[in-house]
Tab-separated table of C-alpha atoms in Angstrom:
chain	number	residue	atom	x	y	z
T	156	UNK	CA	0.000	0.000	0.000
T	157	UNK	CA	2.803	2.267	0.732
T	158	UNK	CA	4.392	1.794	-2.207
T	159	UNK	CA	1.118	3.088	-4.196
T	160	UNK	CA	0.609	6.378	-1.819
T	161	UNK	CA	4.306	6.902	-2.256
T	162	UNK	CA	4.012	6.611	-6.362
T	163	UNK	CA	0.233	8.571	-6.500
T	164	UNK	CA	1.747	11.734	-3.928
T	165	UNK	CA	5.361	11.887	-6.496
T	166	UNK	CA	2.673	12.025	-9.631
T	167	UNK	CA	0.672	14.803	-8.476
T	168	UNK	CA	3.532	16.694	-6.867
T	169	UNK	CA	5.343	16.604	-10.564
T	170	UNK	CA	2.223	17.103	-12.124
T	171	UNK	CA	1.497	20.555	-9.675
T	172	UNK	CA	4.889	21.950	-10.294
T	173	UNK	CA	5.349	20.752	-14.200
T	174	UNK	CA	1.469	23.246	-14.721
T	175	UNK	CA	2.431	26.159	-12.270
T	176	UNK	CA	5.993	26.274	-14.227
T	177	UNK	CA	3.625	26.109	-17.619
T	178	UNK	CA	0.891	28.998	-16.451
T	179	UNK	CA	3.488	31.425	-14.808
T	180	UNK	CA	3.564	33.717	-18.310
T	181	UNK	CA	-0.193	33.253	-18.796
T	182	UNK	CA	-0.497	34.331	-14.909
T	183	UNK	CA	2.260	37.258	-15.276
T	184	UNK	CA	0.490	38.562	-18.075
T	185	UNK	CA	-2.616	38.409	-16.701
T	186	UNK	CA	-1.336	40.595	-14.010
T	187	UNK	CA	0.824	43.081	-15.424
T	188	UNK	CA	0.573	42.689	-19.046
T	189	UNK	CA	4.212	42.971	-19.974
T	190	UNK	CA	5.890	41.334	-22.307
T	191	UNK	CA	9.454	42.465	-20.969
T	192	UNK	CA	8.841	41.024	-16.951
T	193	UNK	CA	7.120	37.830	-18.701
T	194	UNK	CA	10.083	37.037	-21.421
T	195	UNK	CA	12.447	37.762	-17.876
T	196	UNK	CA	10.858	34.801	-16.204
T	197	UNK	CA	12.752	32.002	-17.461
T	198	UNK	CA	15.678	33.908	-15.669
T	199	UNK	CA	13.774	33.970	-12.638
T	200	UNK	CA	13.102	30.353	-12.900
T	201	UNK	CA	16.393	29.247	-13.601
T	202	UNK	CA	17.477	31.156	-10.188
T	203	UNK	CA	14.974	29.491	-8.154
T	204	UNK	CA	16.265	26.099	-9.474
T	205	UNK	CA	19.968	26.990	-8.993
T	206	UNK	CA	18.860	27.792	-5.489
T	207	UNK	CA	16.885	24.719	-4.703
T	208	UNK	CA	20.062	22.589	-6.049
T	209	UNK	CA	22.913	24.439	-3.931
T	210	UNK	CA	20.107	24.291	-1.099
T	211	UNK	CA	18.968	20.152	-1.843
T	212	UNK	CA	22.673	19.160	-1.045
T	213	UNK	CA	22.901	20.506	2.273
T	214	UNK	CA	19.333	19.637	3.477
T	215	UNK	CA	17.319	16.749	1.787
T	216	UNK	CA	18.803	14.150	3.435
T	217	UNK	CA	18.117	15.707	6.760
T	218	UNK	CA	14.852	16.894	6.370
T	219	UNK	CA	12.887	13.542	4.339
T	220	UNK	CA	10.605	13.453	6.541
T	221	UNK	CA	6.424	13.633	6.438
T	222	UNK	CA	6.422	16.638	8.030
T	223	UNK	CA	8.500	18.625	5.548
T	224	UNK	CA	6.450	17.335	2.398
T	225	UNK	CA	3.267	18.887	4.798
T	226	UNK	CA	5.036	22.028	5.541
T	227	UNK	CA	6.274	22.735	2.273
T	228	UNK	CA	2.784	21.645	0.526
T	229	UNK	CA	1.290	23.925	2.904
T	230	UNK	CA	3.439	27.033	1.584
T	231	UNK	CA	2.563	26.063	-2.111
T	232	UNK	CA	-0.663	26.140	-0.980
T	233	UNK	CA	-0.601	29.926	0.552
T	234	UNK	CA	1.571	31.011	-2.425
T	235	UNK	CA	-1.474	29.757	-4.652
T	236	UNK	CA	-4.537	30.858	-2.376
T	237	UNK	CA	-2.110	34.274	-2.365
T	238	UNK	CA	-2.194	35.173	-6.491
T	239	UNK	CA	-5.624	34.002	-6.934
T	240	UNK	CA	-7.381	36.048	-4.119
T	241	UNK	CA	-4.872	38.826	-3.821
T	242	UNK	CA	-3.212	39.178	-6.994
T	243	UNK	CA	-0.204	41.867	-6.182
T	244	UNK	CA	0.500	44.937	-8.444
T	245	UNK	CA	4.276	44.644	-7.062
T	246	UNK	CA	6.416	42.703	-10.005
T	247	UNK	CA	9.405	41.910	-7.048
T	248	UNK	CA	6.568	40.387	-5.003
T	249	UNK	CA	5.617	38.101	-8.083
T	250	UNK	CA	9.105	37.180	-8.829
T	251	UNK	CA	10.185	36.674	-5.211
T	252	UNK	CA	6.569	34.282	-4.649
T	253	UNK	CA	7.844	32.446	-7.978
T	254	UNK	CA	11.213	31.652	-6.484
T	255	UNK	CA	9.476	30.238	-3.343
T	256	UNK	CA	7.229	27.850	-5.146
T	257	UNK	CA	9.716	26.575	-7.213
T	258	UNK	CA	12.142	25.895	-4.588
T	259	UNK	CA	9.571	24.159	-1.878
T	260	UNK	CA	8.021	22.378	-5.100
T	261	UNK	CA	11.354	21.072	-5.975
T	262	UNK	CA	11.829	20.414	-1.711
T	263	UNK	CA	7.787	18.399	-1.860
T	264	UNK	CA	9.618	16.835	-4.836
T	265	UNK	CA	12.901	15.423	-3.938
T	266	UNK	CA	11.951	14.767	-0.535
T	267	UNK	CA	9.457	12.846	-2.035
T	268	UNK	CA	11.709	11.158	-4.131
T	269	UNK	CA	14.111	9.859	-1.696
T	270	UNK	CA	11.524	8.851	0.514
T	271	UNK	CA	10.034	6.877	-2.690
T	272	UNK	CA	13.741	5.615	-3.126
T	273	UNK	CA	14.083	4.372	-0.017
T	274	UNK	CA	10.792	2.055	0.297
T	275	UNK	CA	11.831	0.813	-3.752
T	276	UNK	CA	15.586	0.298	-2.535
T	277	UNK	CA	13.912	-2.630	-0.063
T	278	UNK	CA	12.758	-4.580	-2.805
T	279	UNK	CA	16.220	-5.236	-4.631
T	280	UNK	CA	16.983	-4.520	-8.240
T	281	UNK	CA	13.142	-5.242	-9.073
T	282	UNK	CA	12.236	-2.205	-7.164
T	283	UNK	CA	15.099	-0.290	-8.158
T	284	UNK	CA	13.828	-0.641	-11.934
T	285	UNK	CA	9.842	0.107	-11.384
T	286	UNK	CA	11.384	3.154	-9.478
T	287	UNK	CA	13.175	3.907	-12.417
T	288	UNK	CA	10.560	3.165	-15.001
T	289	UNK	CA	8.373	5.288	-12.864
T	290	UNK	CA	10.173	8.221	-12.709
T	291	UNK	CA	11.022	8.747	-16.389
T	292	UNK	CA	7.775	8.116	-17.522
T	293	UNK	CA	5.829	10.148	-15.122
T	294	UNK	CA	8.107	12.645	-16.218
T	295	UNK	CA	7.713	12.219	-19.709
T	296	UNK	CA	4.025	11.736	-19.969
T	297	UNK	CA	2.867	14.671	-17.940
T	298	UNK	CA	5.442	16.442	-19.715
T	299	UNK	CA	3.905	15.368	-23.105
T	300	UNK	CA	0.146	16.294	-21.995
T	301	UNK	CA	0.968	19.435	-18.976
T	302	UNK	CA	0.619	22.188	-21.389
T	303	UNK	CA	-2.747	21.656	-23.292
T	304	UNK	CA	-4.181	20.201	-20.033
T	305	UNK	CA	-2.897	23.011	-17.415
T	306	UNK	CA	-4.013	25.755	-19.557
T	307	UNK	CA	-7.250	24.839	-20.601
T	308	UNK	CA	-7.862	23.974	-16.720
T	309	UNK	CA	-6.473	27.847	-16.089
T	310	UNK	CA	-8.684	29.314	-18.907
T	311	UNK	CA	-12.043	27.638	-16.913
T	312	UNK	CA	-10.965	27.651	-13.418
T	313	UNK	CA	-7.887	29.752	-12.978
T	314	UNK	CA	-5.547	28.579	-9.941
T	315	UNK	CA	-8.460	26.894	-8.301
T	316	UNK	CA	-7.097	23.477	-9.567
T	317	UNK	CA	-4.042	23.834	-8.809
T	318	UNK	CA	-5.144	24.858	-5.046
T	319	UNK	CA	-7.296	21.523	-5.219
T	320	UNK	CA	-3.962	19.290	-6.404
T	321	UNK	CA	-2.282	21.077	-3.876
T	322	UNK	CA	-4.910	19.892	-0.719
T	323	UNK	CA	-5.287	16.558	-2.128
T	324	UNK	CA	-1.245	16.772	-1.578
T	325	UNK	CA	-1.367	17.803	1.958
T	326	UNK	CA	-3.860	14.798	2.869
T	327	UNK	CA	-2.328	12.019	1.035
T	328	UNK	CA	1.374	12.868	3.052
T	329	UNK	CA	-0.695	12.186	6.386
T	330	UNK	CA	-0.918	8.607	5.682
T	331	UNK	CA	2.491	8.391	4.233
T	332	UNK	CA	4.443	5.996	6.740
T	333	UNK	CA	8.157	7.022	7.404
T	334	UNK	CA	10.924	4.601	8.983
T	335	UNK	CA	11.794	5.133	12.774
T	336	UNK	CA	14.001	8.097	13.185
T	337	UNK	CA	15.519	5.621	15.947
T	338	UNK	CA	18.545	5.163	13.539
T	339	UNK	CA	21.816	3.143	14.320
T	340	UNK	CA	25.222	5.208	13.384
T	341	UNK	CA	25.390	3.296	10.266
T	342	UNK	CA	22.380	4.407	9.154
T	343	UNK	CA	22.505	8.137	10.421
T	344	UNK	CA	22.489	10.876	8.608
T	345	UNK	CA	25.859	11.875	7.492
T	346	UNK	CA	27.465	15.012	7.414
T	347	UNK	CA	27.552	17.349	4.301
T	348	UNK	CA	31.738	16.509	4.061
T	349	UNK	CA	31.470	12.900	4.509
T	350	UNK	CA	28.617	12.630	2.133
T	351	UNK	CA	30.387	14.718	-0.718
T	352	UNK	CA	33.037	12.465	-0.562
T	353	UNK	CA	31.237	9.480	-0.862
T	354	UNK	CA	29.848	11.154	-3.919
T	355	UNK	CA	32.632	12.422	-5.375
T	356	UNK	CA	35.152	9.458	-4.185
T	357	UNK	CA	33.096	6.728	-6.007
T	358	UNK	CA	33.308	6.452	-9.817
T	359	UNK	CA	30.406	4.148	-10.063
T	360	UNK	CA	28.367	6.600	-8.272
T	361	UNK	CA	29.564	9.694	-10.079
T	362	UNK	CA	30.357	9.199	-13.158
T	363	UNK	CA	26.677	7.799	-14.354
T	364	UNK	CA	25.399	11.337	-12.924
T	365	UNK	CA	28.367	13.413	-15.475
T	366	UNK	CA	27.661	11.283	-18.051
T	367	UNK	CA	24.172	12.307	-18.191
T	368	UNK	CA	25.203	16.052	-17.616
T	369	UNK	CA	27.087	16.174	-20.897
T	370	UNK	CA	24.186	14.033	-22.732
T	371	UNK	CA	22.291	16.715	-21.572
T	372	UNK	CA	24.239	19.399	-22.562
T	373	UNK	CA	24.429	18.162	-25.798
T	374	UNK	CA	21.118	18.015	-26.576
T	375	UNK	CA	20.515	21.340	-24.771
T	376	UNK	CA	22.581	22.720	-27.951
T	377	UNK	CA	19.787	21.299	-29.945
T	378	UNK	CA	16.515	22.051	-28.462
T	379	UNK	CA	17.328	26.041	-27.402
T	380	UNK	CA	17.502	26.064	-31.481
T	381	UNK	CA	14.823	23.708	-32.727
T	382	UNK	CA	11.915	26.121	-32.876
T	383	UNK	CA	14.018	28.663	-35.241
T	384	UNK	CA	15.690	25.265	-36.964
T	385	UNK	CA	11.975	23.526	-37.813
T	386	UNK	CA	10.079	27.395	-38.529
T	387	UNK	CA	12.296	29.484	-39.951
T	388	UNK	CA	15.702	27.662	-41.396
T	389	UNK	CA	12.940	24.822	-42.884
T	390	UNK	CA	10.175	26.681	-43.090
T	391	UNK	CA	7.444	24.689	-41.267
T	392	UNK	CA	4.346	26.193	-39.693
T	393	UNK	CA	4.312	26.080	-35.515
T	394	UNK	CA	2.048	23.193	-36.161
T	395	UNK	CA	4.003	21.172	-37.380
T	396	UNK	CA	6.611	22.272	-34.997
T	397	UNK	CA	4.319	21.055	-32.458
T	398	UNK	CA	3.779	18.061	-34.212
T	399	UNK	CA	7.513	16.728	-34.147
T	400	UNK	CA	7.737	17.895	-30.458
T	401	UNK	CA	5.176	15.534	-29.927
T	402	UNK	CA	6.074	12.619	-31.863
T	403	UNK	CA	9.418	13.244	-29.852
T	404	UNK	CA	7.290	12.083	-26.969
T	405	UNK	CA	5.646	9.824	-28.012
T	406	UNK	CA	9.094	8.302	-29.188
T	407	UNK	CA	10.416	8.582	-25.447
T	408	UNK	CA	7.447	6.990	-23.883
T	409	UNK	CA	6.818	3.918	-26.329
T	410	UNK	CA	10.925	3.052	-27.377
T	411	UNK	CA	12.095	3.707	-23.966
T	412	UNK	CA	9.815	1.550	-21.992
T	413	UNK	CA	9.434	-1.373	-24.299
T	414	UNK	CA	13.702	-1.462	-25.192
T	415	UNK	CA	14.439	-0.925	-21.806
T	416	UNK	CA	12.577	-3.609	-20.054
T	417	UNK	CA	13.027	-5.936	-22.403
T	418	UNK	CA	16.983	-5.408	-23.727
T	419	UNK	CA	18.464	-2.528	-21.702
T	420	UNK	CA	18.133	-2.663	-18.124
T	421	UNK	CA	21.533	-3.987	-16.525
T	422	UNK	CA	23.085	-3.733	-19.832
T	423	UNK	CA	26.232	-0.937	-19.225
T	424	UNK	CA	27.977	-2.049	-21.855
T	425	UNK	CA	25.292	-0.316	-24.585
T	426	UNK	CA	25.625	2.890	-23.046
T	427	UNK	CA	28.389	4.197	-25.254
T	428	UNK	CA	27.005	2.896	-28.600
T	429	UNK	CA	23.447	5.020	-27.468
T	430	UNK	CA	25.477	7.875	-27.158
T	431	UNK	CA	27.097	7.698	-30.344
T	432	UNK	CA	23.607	6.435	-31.849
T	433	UNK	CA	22.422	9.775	-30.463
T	434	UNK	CA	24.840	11.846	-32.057
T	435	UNK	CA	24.397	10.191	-35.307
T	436	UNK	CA	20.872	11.133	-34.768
T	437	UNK	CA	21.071	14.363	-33.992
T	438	UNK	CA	23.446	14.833	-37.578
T	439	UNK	CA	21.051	13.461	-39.727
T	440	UNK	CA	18.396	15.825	-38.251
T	441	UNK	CA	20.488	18.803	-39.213
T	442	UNK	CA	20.918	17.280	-43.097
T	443	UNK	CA	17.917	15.136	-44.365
T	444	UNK	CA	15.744	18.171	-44.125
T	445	UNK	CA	14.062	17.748	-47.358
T	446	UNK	CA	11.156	15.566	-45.745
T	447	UNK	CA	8.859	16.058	-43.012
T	448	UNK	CA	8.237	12.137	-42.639
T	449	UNK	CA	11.849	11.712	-42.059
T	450	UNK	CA	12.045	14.497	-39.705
T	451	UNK	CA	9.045	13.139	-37.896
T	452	UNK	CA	10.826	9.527	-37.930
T	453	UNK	CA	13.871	11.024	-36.772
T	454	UNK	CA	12.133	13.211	-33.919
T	455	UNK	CA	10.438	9.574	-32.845
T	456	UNK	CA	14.233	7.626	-32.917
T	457	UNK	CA	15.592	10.711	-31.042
T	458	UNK	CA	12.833	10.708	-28.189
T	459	UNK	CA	13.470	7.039	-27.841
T	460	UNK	CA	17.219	7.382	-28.138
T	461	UNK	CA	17.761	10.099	-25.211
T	462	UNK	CA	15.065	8.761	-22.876
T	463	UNK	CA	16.348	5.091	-23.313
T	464	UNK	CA	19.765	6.229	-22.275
T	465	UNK	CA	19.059	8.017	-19.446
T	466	UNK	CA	17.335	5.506	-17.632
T	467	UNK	CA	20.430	2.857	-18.460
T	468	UNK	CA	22.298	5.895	-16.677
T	469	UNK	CA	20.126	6.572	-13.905
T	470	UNK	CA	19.769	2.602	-13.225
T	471	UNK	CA	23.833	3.200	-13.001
T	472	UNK	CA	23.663	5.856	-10.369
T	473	UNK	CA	20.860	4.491	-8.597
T	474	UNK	CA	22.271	0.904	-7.986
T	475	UNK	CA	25.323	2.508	-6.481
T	476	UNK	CA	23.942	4.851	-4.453
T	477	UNK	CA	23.717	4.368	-0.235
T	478	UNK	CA	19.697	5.413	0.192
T	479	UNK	CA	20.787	7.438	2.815
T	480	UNK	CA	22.592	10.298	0.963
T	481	UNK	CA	19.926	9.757	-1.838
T	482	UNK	CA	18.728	13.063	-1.567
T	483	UNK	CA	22.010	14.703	-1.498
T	484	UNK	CA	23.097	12.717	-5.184
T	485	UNK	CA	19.742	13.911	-6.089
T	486	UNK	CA	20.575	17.060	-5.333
T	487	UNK	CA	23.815	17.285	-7.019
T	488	UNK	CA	22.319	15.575	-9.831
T	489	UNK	CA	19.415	18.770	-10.242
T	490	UNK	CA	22.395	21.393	-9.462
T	491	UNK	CA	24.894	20.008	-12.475
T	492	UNK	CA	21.435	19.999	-14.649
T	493	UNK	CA	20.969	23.428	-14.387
T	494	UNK	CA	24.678	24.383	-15.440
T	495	UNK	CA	24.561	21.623	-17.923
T	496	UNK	CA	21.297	23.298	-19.165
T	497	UNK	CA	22.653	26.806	-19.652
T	498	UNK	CA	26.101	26.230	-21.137
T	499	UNK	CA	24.032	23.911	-23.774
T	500	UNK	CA	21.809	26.678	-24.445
T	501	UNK	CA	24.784	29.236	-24.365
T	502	UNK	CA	26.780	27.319	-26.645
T	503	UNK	CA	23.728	26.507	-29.014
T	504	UNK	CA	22.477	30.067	-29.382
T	505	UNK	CA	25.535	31.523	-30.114
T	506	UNK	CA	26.481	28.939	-32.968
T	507	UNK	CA	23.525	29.374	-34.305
T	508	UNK	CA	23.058	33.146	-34.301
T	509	UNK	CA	27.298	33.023	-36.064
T	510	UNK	CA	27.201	30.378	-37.925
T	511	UNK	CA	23.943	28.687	-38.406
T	512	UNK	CA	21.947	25.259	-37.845
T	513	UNK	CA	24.482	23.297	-39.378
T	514	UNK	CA	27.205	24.124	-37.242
T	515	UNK	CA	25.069	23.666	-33.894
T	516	UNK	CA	24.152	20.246	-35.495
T	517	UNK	CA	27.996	19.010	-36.416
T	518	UNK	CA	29.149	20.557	-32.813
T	519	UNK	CA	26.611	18.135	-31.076
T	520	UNK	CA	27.346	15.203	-33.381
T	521	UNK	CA	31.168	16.025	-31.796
T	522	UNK	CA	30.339	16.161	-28.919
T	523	UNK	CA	28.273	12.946	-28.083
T	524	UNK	CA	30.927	11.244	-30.399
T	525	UNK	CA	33.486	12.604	-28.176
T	526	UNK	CA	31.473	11.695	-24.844
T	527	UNK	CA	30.759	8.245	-26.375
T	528	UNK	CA	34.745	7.542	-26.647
T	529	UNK	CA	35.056	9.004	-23.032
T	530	UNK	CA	32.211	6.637	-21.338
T	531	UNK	CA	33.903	3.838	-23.348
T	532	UNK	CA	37.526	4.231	-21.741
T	533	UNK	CA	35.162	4.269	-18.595
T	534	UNK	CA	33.260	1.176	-19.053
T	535	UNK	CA	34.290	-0.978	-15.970
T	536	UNK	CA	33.094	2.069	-13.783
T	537	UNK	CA	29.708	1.846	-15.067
T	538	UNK	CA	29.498	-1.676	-13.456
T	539	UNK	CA	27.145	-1.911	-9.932
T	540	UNK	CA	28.957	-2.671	-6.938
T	541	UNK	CA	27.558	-6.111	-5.815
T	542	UNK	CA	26.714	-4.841	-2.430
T	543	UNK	CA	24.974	-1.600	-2.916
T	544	UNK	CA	24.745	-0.903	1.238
């Protein structure tokens, strides 16, 4: 029963924070109408998660508790209740209340998360791999359906449903059933020094998490471009653009969870050929151009590709990692994200805007080709430790 309150409470919480992250321009605009403070937000969200991630790795392990996952669903709550009954005039107010919910909604999150990891971590590799499973996919299919659902729901009912989510949270964490805090040394929480190191001093821990960091930034090269690359370079309506986006998907969810359980799971040894794979992807999206059907095959092989990969890579992490500094890895893993995310999108945009699609497409093709080569010298550290503590 646990393990089905634990799964339902992570779904929701990713499915509150994915919308309110989706609705915060329609909500900005709605309350200032300004396109400058509304095009500044993604600035303003970017802080908040660079402040959650610095934040995560000191705290989450030391605060997984029920009681933070009410507290902090409680403030989400307020922050809600707060812009629908007394929307502010006061654009610092906005952006400050923006950073708040982002940050506790990424604390209800990973708390979440590790507590999730821990009762999944009991039942062996088995566990381990529906954990996995249900992570990506929760976070690929709300991704997939979020935007049309979130702001029709807005355009009908404004933040009301969101408030609703957001109550249904705060009841389900009641009957959420944490371990004993009665803990034996072994087992208590370390501190932030010792648990850096045990980060930091195991490969097979580590070097899953950097490997998806420069997958990541690769492909962030990519998709900060792909709007201009499928509308204006190509010529395509939006609808189409939309289109490919979600074939992309639709690629991610089907390829992903029928390859993995079936060939890929505790299968290291493929991760370097995906990567290259990936790249080679990626290449023939910036060349065979001259056919939406191929493009649309590609986008589906690309979706598949990526999200395959990074569950072989978070299986890596994740059978290697001690569930008590879960939420620290976690953490660290959200933080290097974020920096992965902008130098991806730094180096994209500015290829692109001096030299053009092509170049941003042969620079990521180099990349994951290089990174492939890398993970291959590293093979032996992508193996799980038979006792994983």
């Amino acid at each position: 029963m646990q393990y089905k309150i634990h799964s339902i409470l992570f779904i929701l919480v990713v499915f509150i924070a994915q919308a309110y992250l989706v609705l915060i321009p329609l909500i900005a605009m709605d309350l200032f109408n300004d396109k400058e403070f509304v095009a500044s937000l993604g600035v303003i969200q970017t802080a908040g998660g660079f402040i959650f991630g610095l934040l995560g790795i000191f705290i989450i392990d030391n605060i997984k508790n029920k009681y933070t996952l009410v507290f902090s669903s409680i403030v989400l709550f307020l922050i809600l209740v707060s812009q629908f009954f007394f929307p502010t005039e006061f654009k610092l107010v906005f952006a400050i209340s923006l950073i708040i919910f982002i940050v506790f909604s990424r604390i209800v999150e990973n708390v979440q998360n590790a507590l999730m990891f821990a009762e999944y971590h009991k039942r062996g590799d088995s566990g381990l791999e529906f954990f996995n499973s249900l992570i990506s996919s929760t976070y690929i299919i709300i991704g997939t359906v979020i935007a049309p659902i979130s702001v029709l729901a807005y355009k009908f009912f404004g933040l009301v449903f969101l408030m609703i989510f957001t109550l249904l949270i705060i009841i389900i964490t009641f009957f959420i059933k944490v371990a004993s805090s009665n803990k034996t040394n072994k087992e208590r929480v370390k501190p932030l020094r010792e648990r850096l190191n045990l980060f930091f001093g195991n490969k097979k821990l580590s070097l899953p998490i950097f490997i998806i960091n420069s997958v990541m930034l690769s492909a962030m090269m990519v998709t900060t471009i792909f709007f201009l690359y499928i509308t204006q370079d190509l010529g395509y309506s939006t609808f189409k653009y939309s289109i490919l986006l979600a074939i992309e998907s639709v690629g991610s969810v089907l390829i992903s969870m029928y390859f993995y359980g079936k060939y890929l799971k505790m299968k290291p040894k493929l991760i370097p050929p995906f990567i290259l794979i990936f790249g080679i992807l990626y290449l023939l999206f910036g060349f065979i151009n001259f056919s939406f059907s191929l493009l649309a095959l590609l986008a589906f092989l690309i979706g598949g590709c990526v999200t395959s990969l990074l569950m072989m890579l978070n299986e890596r992490y994740q059978k290697n990692c001690p569930k008590e500094i879960y939420g620290t890895v976690n953490s660290i893993r959200i933080t290097l994200n974020n920096i992965s995310g902008l130098v991806g999108t730094g180096i994209g945009s500015s290829l692109y805007i001096n030299f053009g699609s092509t170049a941003v497409f042969v620079c990521t093709f180099s990349l994951l080709v290089l990174f492939s080569f890398i993970t291959y010298l590293c093979r032996k550290e992508l193996i799980p430790n038979v006792d994983k503590g």
